[in-house]
mmCIF file of C-alpha atoms and ligand atoms in Angstrom:
data_model
loop_
_atom_site.group_PDB
_atom_site.id
_atom_site.type_symbol
_atom_site.label_atom_id
_atom_site.label_comp_id
_atom_site.label_asym_id
_atom_site.label_seq_id
_atom_site.Cartn_x
_atom_site.Cartn_y
_atom_site.Cartn_z
ATOM 1 C CA MET Y 188 0.000 0.000 0.000
ATOM 2 C CA PRO Y 189 1.493 3.380 -0.919
ATOM 3 C CA HIS Y 190 2.270 5.900 1.804
ATOM 4 C CA PHE Y 191 0.235 9.046 1.923
ATOM 5 C CA VAL Y 192 1.574 12.590 1.718
ATOM 6 C CA PHE Y 193 -0.008 15.936 2.561
ATOM 7 C CA VAL Y 194 0.296 18.459 -0.273
ATOM 8 C CA ASN Y 195 -1.204 21.601 1.228
ATOM 9 C CA ASP Y 196 -4.565 20.431 2.612
ATOM 10 C CA SER Y 197 -4.898 17.256 0.511
ATOM 11 C CA LEU Y 198 -3.845 13.819 1.699
ATOM 12 C CA VAL Y 199 -2.750 11.972 -1.444
ATOM 13 C CA PRO Y 200 -0.886 8.713 -2.242
ATOM 14 C CA ALA Y 201 2.873 9.341 -2.433
ATOM 15 C CA ASP Y 202 3.075 8.363 -6.098
ATOM 16 C CA GLU Y 203 0.504 11.032 -6.936
ATOM 17 C CA ALA Y 204 1.989 13.797 -4.760
ATOM 18 C CA SER Y 205 3.481 16.561 -6.881
ATOM 19 C CA LEU Y 206 4.239 20.254 -7.187
ATOM 20 C CA LEU Y 207 4.275 22.196 -10.430
ATOM 21 C CA ILE Y 208 7.586 23.255 -11.936
ATOM 22 C CA GLY Y 209 6.822 26.948 -11.404
ATOM 23 C CA ASP Y 210 7.495 26.578 -7.673
ATOM 24 C CA LEU Y 211 10.335 28.786 -6.398
ATOM 25 C CA ALA Y 212 11.890 25.702 -4.783
ATOM 26 C CA ILE Y 213 12.458 24.331 -8.280
ATOM 27 C CA GLN Y 214 13.146 27.640 -10.001
ATOM 28 C CA ARG Y 215 15.514 29.131 -7.412
ATOM 29 C CA GLY Y 216 16.015 26.599 -4.602
ATOM 30 C CA TYR Y 217 13.940 28.776 -2.239
ATOM 31 C CA GLY Y 218 12.304 27.003 0.675
ATOM 32 C CA ILE Y 219 12.683 25.674 4.206
ATOM 33 C CA PHE Y 220 11.998 22.380 5.897
ATOM 34 C CA ASP Y 221 12.151 20.544 9.182
ATOM 35 C CA PHE Y 222 12.536 16.886 9.967
ATOM 36 C CA PHE Y 223 11.610 14.906 13.061
ATOM 37 C CA LYS Y 224 11.534 11.243 14.017
ATOM 38 C CA THR Y 225 8.723 9.065 15.225
ATOM 39 C CA MET Y 226 9.536 6.157 17.533
ATOM 40 C CA ASP Y 227 6.865 3.526 18.154
ATOM 41 C CA GLY Y 228 4.450 5.893 16.415
ATOM 42 C CA GLU Y 229 5.215 8.882 18.681
ATOM 43 C CA PRO Y 230 6.812 12.065 17.327
ATOM 44 C CA VAL Y 231 10.073 12.857 19.111
ATOM 45 C CA TYR Y 232 10.494 16.501 20.254
ATOM 46 C CA LEU Y 233 7.646 17.652 18.016
ATOM 47 C CA ASP Y 234 7.201 21.059 19.672
ATOM 48 C CA GLU Y 235 10.890 21.882 19.380
ATOM 49 C CA HIS Y 236 10.815 20.972 15.683
ATOM 50 C CA LEU Y 237 7.659 23.022 15.102
ATOM 51 C CA ASP Y 238 9.239 26.014 16.892
ATOM 52 C CA ARG Y 239 12.153 25.789 14.475
ATOM 53 C CA PHE Y 240 9.894 25.241 11.467
ATOM 54 C CA PHE Y 241 7.913 28.421 12.188
ATOM 55 C CA HIS Y 242 11.135 30.304 12.951
ATOM 56 C CA SER Y 243 12.674 29.232 9.613
ATOM 57 C CA ALA Y 244 9.452 30.151 7.749
ATOM 58 C CA ALA Y 245 9.292 33.623 9.303
ATOM 59 C CA ALA Y 246 12.997 34.251 8.680
ATOM 60 C CA MET Y 247 12.462 33.391 4.991
ATOM 61 C CA ARG Y 248 9.270 35.513 4.748
ATOM 62 C CA LEU Y 249 7.181 32.415 4.065
ATOM 63 C CA ASP Y 250 3.633 32.162 5.375
ATOM 64 C CA ALA Y 251 3.053 28.544 6.428
ATOM 65 C CA GLY Y 252 -0.683 28.993 5.827
ATOM 66 C CA VAL Y 253 -1.431 26.921 8.941
ATOM 67 C CA ASN Y 254 -1.011 27.570 12.640
ATOM 68 C CA ARG Y 255 0.613 25.157 15.083
ATOM 69 C CA VAL Y 256 -2.661 23.444 16.003
ATOM 70 C CA GLU Y 257 -3.619 22.911 12.347
ATOM 71 C CA LEU Y 258 -0.154 21.666 11.506
ATOM 72 C CA LYS Y 259 -0.276 19.172 14.390
ATOM 73 C CA GLN Y 260 -3.677 17.983 13.149
ATOM 74 C CA ARG Y 261 -2.267 17.332 9.678
ATOM 75 C CA ILE Y 262 0.749 15.514 11.119
ATOM 76 C CA GLY Y 263 -1.522 13.426 13.348
ATOM 77 C CA ALA Y 264 -3.775 12.527 10.407
ATOM 78 C CA LEU Y 265 -0.779 11.562 8.281
ATOM 79 C CA LEU Y 266 0.730 9.340 10.982
ATOM 80 C CA GLU Y 267 -2.598 7.646 11.543
ATOM 81 C CA ARG Y 268 -3.174 7.078 7.826
ATOM 82 C CA ASN Y 269 0.318 5.668 7.176
ATOM 83 C CA GLY Y 270 0.738 3.671 10.386
ATOM 84 C CA ILE Y 271 4.565 3.637 10.144
ATOM 85 C CA ALA Y 272 5.944 3.235 13.681
ATOM 86 C CA ASN Y 273 9.570 4.285 13.189
ATOM 87 C CA SER Y 274 9.855 7.041 10.652
ATOM 88 C CA GLY Y 275 11.164 10.425 9.633
ATOM 89 C CA VAL Y 276 8.615 13.150 8.948
ATOM 90 C CA ARG Y 277 9.631 16.025 6.724
ATOM 91 C CA LEU Y 278 7.744 19.328 6.591
ATOM 92 C CA THR Y 279 8.744 21.277 3.483
ATOM 93 C CA LEU Y 280 7.580 24.829 2.815
ATOM 94 C CA THR Y 281 8.456 26.209 -0.594
ATOM 95 C CA GLY Y 282 8.518 29.690 -2.125
ATOM 96 C CA GLY Y 283 5.321 28.867 -4.041
ATOM 97 C CA TYR Y 284 4.125 29.358 -7.592
ATOM 98 C CA SER Y 285 5.840 32.575 -8.515
ATOM 99 C CA PRO Y 286 4.336 34.342 -11.533
ATOM 100 C CA ASP Y 287 7.771 35.496 -12.704
ATOM 101 C CA GLY Y 288 9.899 32.691 -11.252
ATOM 102 C CA TYR Y 289 11.542 35.186 -8.896
ATOM 103 C CA SER Y 290 9.132 36.953 -6.546
ATOM 104 C CA LEU Y 291 7.652 35.245 -3.502
ATOM 105 C CA ALA Y 292 4.225 33.637 -3.776
ATOM 106 C CA GLN Y 293 1.894 31.682 -1.457
ATOM 107 C CA PRO Y 294 4.053 28.789 -0.200
ATOM 108 C CA ASN Y 295 3.280 25.136 -0.780
ATOM 109 C CA LEU Y 296 3.429 22.878 2.271
ATOM 110 C CA VAL Y 297 4.346 19.225 1.817
ATOM 111 C CA ILE Y 298 4.342 16.759 4.745
ATOM 112 C CA HIS Y 299 6.016 13.520 3.904
ATOM 113 C CA GLN Y 300 6.786 10.428 6.010
ATOM 114 C CA SER Y 301 9.473 7.866 5.249
ATOM 115 C CA LEU Y 302 10.803 4.731 6.892
ATOM 116 C CA LEU Y 303 13.644 5.429 9.288
ATOM 117 C CA ALA Y 304 15.435 2.764 11.261
ATOM 118 C CA VAL Y 305 15.772 3.678 14.924
ATOM 119 C CA PRO Y 306 19.277 2.792 16.190
ATOM 120 C CA VAL Y 307 19.264 -0.625 17.809
ATOM 121 C CA SER Y 308 22.088 0.277 20.153
ATOM 122 C CA ALA Y 309 22.159 3.179 22.604
ATOM 123 C CA GLU Y 310 25.928 3.445 22.195
ATOM 124 C CA PRO Y 311 27.614 4.611 18.994
ATOM 125 C CA THR Y 312 28.445 1.669 16.766
ATOM 126 C CA HIS Y 313 30.890 3.425 14.463
ATOM 127 C CA SER Y 314 33.056 6.514 14.154
ATOM 128 C CA ILE Y 315 33.695 8.764 11.166
ATOM 129 C CA ARG Y 316 36.409 10.866 9.531
ATOM 130 C CA LEU Y 317 35.801 14.497 8.579
ATOM 131 C CA MET Y 318 37.268 16.709 5.895
ATOM 132 C CA THR Y 319 37.335 20.453 6.606
ATOM 133 C CA TYR Y 320 36.065 22.917 4.032
ATOM 134 C CA PRO Y 321 35.830 26.725 4.183
ATOM 135 C CA HIS Y 322 32.160 27.597 3.872
ATOM 136 C CA LEU Y 323 29.419 29.424 5.717
ATOM 137 C CA ARG Y 324 25.839 28.387 4.911
ATOM 138 C CA GLN Y 325 23.535 31.162 3.690
ATOM 139 C CA LEU Y 326 21.261 32.324 6.539
ATOM 140 C CA PRO Y 327 22.945 29.730 8.790
ATOM 141 C CA GLU Y 328 20.280 29.902 11.536
ATOM 142 C CA VAL Y 329 17.561 28.863 9.074
ATOM 143 C CA LYS Y 330 16.872 25.300 7.952
ATOM 144 C CA THR Y 331 16.773 26.075 4.237
ATOM 145 C CA ILE Y 332 16.541 23.437 1.534
ATOM 146 C CA ASP Y 333 19.916 24.611 0.171
ATOM 147 C CA TYR Y 334 22.575 21.876 0.497
ATOM 148 C CA LEU Y 335 24.375 22.945 -2.659
ATOM 149 C CA VAL Y 336 27.977 22.919 -1.424
ATOM 150 C CA ALA Y 337 27.519 19.694 0.554
ATOM 151 C CA ILE Y 338 26.134 17.786 -2.403
ATOM 152 C CA TRP Y 339 28.676 19.318 -4.765
ATOM 153 C CA LEU Y 340 31.512 18.188 -2.421
ATOM 154 C CA GLN Y 341 30.484 14.510 -2.394
ATOM 155 C CA PRO Y 342 32.989 13.318 -5.049
ATOM 156 C CA LEU Y 343 35.807 15.177 -3.252
ATOM 157 C CA LEU Y 344 34.843 13.502 0.026
ATOM 158 C CA ARG Y 345 35.148 10.096 -1.594
ATOM 159 C CA GLU Y 346 38.472 11.070 -3.154
ATOM 160 C CA LYS Y 347 39.843 12.126 0.256
ATOM 161 C CA GLY Y 348 38.479 9.028 2.015
ATOM 162 C CA ALA Y 349 36.370 11.121 4.396
ATOM 163 C CA ASP Y 350 32.813 10.438 5.552
ATOM 164 C CA ASP Y 351 31.529 13.981 6.003
ATOM 165 C CA VAL Y 352 32.467 17.658 5.764
ATOM 166 C CA LEU Y 353 33.264 20.109 8.558
ATOM 167 C CA TYR Y 354 32.544 23.713 7.583
ATOM 168 C CA HIS Y 355 34.658 26.526 8.991
ATOM 169 C CA ARG Y 356 35.251 30.169 8.230
ATOM 170 C CA ASP Y 357 38.786 31.509 8.667
ATOM 171 C CA GLY Y 358 39.541 28.625 11.031
ATOM 172 C CA VAL Y 359 36.371 29.097 13.124
ATOM 173 C CA ILE Y 360 34.340 25.880 13.118
ATOM 174 C CA ALA Y 361 30.629 26.079 12.289
ATOM 175 C CA GLU Y 362 28.976 22.689 11.698
ATOM 176 C CA CYS Y 363 28.734 19.759 9.312
ATOM 177 C CA PRO Y 364 26.275 20.036 6.401
ATOM 178 C CA ARG Y 365 23.567 18.109 8.284
ATOM 179 C CA SER Y 366 24.779 17.973 11.891
ATOM 180 C CA ASN Y 367 26.194 19.990 14.761
ATOM 181 C CA PHE Y 368 29.697 19.817 16.162
ATOM 182 C CA PHE Y 369 30.953 19.136 19.716
ATOM 183 C CA LEU Y 370 34.526 19.051 20.998
ATOM 184 C CA LEU Y 371 35.725 17.883 24.414
ATOM 185 C CA THR Y 372 38.793 19.934 25.293
ATOM 186 C CA ASP Y 373 41.897 18.576 27.030
ATOM 187 C CA ARG Y 374 40.385 20.058 30.226
ATOM 188 C CA ASP Y 375 37.157 18.103 29.675
ATOM 189 C CA VAL Y 376 35.017 21.110 28.788
ATOM 190 C CA LEU Y 377 32.383 20.265 26.169
ATOM 191 C CA VAL Y 378 32.377 23.131 23.658
ATOM 192 C CA THR Y 379 30.097 23.734 20.674
ATOM 193 C CA PRO Y 380 29.838 26.666 18.245
ATOM 194 C CA GLY Y 381 27.195 29.181 19.357
ATOM 195 C CA THR Y 382 26.707 31.326 16.247
ATOM 196 C CA ASN Y 383 26.555 30.966 12.456
ATOM 197 C CA ILE Y 384 24.993 27.526 12.766
ATOM 198 C CA LEU Y 385 21.627 25.860 12.543
ATOM 199 C CA LYS Y 386 20.683 25.225 16.164
ATOM 200 C CA GLY Y 387 19.987 21.516 16.038
ATOM 201 C CA ILE Y 388 17.333 19.962 18.262
ATOM 202 C CA THR Y 389 19.771 17.133 19.081
ATOM 203 C CA ARG Y 390 22.382 19.768 20.004
ATOM 204 C CA MET Y 391 19.840 21.345 22.379
ATOM 205 C CA LYS Y 392 19.134 17.944 23.952
ATOM 206 C CA VAL Y 393 22.868 17.217 24.386
ATOM 207 C CA LEU Y 394 23.318 20.540 26.194
ATOM 208 C CA GLU Y 395 20.315 19.752 28.429
ATOM 209 C CA ALA Y 396 21.586 16.226 29.165
ATOM 210 C CA VAL Y 397 25.104 17.274 30.173
ATOM 211 C CA ASN Y 398 23.948 20.306 32.173
ATOM 212 C CA GLY Y 399 25.382 20.022 35.700
ATOM 213 C CA ARG Y 400 27.483 16.964 34.829
ATOM 214 C CA LEU Y 401 30.090 18.490 32.580
ATOM 215 C CA ALA Y 402 31.290 22.051 31.985
ATOM 216 C CA THR Y 403 29.918 23.308 28.662
ATOM 217 C CA GLU Y 404 30.571 26.387 26.558
ATOM 218 C CA GLU Y 405 28.750 27.722 23.509
ATOM 219 C CA ARG Y 406 31.459 29.798 21.896
ATOM 220 C CA GLU Y 407 33.800 30.187 18.940
ATOM 221 C CA VAL Y 408 35.573 26.863 18.426
ATOM 222 C CA LEU Y 409 38.778 26.952 16.391
ATOM 223 C CA LEU Y 410 40.181 24.329 14.034
ATOM 224 C CA ALA Y 411 43.416 24.770 15.989
ATOM 225 C CA GLU Y 412 41.700 23.194 19.028
ATOM 226 C CA LEU Y 413 41.298 19.865 17.233
ATOM 227 C CA THR Y 414 44.892 18.821 17.836
ATOM 228 C CA SER Y 415 44.534 18.867 21.640
ATOM 229 C CA ALA Y 416 40.895 17.688 21.814
ATOM 230 C CA ASN Y 417 40.070 14.608 23.901
ATOM 231 C CA GLU Y 418 36.968 13.823 21.820
ATOM 232 C CA VAL Y 419 34.901 15.139 18.932
ATOM 233 C CA PHE Y 420 31.382 14.093 17.964
ATOM 234 C CA ILE Y 421 28.574 15.320 15.752
ATOM 235 C CA THR Y 422 24.824 15.175 16.359
ATOM 236 C CA SER Y 423 21.597 15.180 14.377
ATOM 237 C CA THR Y 424 18.070 13.788 14.406
ATOM 238 C CA THR Y 425 18.927 10.966 12.012
ATOM 239 C CA LYS Y 426 22.566 10.364 12.953
ATOM 240 C CA HIS Y 427 22.000 10.696 16.739
ATOM 241 C CA VAL Y 428 25.570 10.954 18.194
ATOM 242 C CA VAL Y 429 28.461 10.015 15.906
ATOM 243 C CA PRO Y 430 32.036 10.080 17.247
ATOM 244 C CA VAL Y 431 34.723 11.603 15.010
ATOM 245 C CA THR Y 432 38.124 9.969 15.214
ATOM 246 C CA GLU Y 433 39.935 11.791 12.406
ATOM 247 C CA VAL Y 434 39.824 15.267 10.838
ATOM 248 C CA ASP Y 435 41.816 15.924 7.651
ATOM 249 C CA GLY Y 436 43.773 12.723 8.310
ATOM 250 C CA VAL Y 437 44.796 13.824 11.820
ATOM 251 C CA ARG Y 438 43.762 11.594 14.720
ATOM 252 C CA ILE Y 439 41.460 12.978 17.424
ATOM 253 C CA GLY Y 440 42.402 12.018 21.006
ATOM 254 C CA ASP Y 441 43.431 8.361 21.133
ATOM 255 C CA GLY Y 442 41.592 7.645 17.870
ATOM 256 C CA ARG Y 443 38.885 5.618 19.577
ATOM 257 C CA ILE Y 444 35.250 6.268 20.475
ATOM 258 C CA GLY Y 445 35.431 8.290 23.696
ATOM 259 C CA PRO Y 446 33.528 7.858 26.988
ATOM 260 C CA VAL Y 447 31.699 11.195 26.746
ATOM 261 C CA ALA Y 448 30.328 10.421 23.270
ATOM 262 C CA LYS Y 449 29.186 7.031 24.596
ATOM 263 C CA TRP Y 450 27.537 8.522 27.671
ATOM 264 C CA VAL Y 451 25.812 11.331 25.718
ATOM 265 C CA SER Y 452 24.565 8.862 23.131
ATOM 266 C CA ALA Y 453 23.104 6.498 25.737
ATOM 267 C CA GLU Y 454 21.546 9.364 27.700
ATOM 268 C CA LEU Y 455 19.889 10.861 24.601
ATOM 269 C CA TYR Y 456 18.650 7.461 23.518
ATOM 270 C CA LYS Y 457 17.032 6.948 26.917
ATOM 271 C CA ARG Y 458 15.452 10.422 26.950
ATOM 272 C CA ALA Y 459 14.025 10.175 23.418
ATOM 273 C CA ALA Y 460 12.600 6.664 23.719
ATOM 274 C CA PRO Y 461 8.848 6.315 24.158
ATOM 275 C CA TYR Y 462 7.922 5.845 27.834
ATOM 276 C CA GLY Y 463 7.449 2.095 27.582
ATOM 277 C CA ARG Y 464 11.046 1.564 26.474
ATOM 278 C CA ARG Y 465 12.883 3.833 28.943
HETATM 279 C C1 LIG Z 636 22.784 22.513 8.675
HETATM 280 C C2 LIG Z 636 22.337 21.595 9.756
HETATM 281 N N1 LIG Z 636 22.919 21.698 10.971
HETATM 282 C C3 LIG Z 636 22.553 20.894 11.990
HETATM 283 C C4 LIG Z 636 21.580 19.916 11.827
HETATM 284 C C5 LIG Z 636 21.179 19.025 12.998
HETATM 285 O O1 LIG Z 636 19.905 19.405 13.478
HETATM 286 P P1 LIG Z 636 18.943 18.389 14.252
HETATM 287 O O2 LIG Z 636 19.666 17.918 15.472
HETATM 288 O O3 LIG Z 636 17.743 19.216 14.592
HETATM 289 O O4 LIG Z 636 18.629 17.284 13.318
HETATM 290 C C6 LIG Z 636 20.952 19.776 10.588
HETATM 291 C C7 LIG Z 636 19.919 18.756 10.389
HETATM 292 O O5 LIG Z 636 19.557 18.383 9.292
HETATM 293 C C8 LIG Z 636 21.341 20.646 9.524
HETATM 294 O O6 LIG Z 636 20.768 20.548 8.311
#
């Protein structure tokens, strides 16, 4: 049975869901989105994701056309119709059908659910290697649909044997294309960039989880700090917590998955799980 998708106020089978080519998302790459998980049928951190969705829409001068209550009703109806327990739900708001392919129009809202495997282990199962690249995302605090540089860099990543990119500007670390960055200093302070980033919901939950257990700082983090770091990890809704053991071919800490990444991962897993599984 095909999944269903909301296109504006219509619930339609996924293979019939479409937008016209005049949409500014297609013409100019103009739009925003948000993405949250469901576990055992329950949305995880829905309000936080909706806060960010409405923030991104307002920052991009896009009228969502629905308020929070209406949006929750549509999400609820979609989840009920599809009946997929563990999933990712994407809310996309586009620039709309622009008469001249350039000026803003009434946005189109698409709500789409896809299968997403929930990690079977609370602890990280693998680590990754990053490649640095000088870049600052446009409107970094907004979750835009623009992943141009990240997608364009994919062949270079493969060439360099890296798994993901770490953006920086003049040696100041920002984030990865789809995740936030944490570094544990040699004094065991957990630091994470505070500006020029998309404030991830997972990042917020990490900061809440470690509060009172570990010193934390939201501040400028320099590439130069990587050489003395005890640990590095990245976070996102889909990736959860992923330890980084190499940046630009240079080993981080002892090159193994560190205890703080393990603890944070397990703690977040426990907090996000539906009540029955905690
Ligand atoms: C640019 C960017 N930074 C950070 C994140 C992580 O955010 P979250 O933890 O809300 O998934 C994402 C998620 O896709 C992202 O696109």
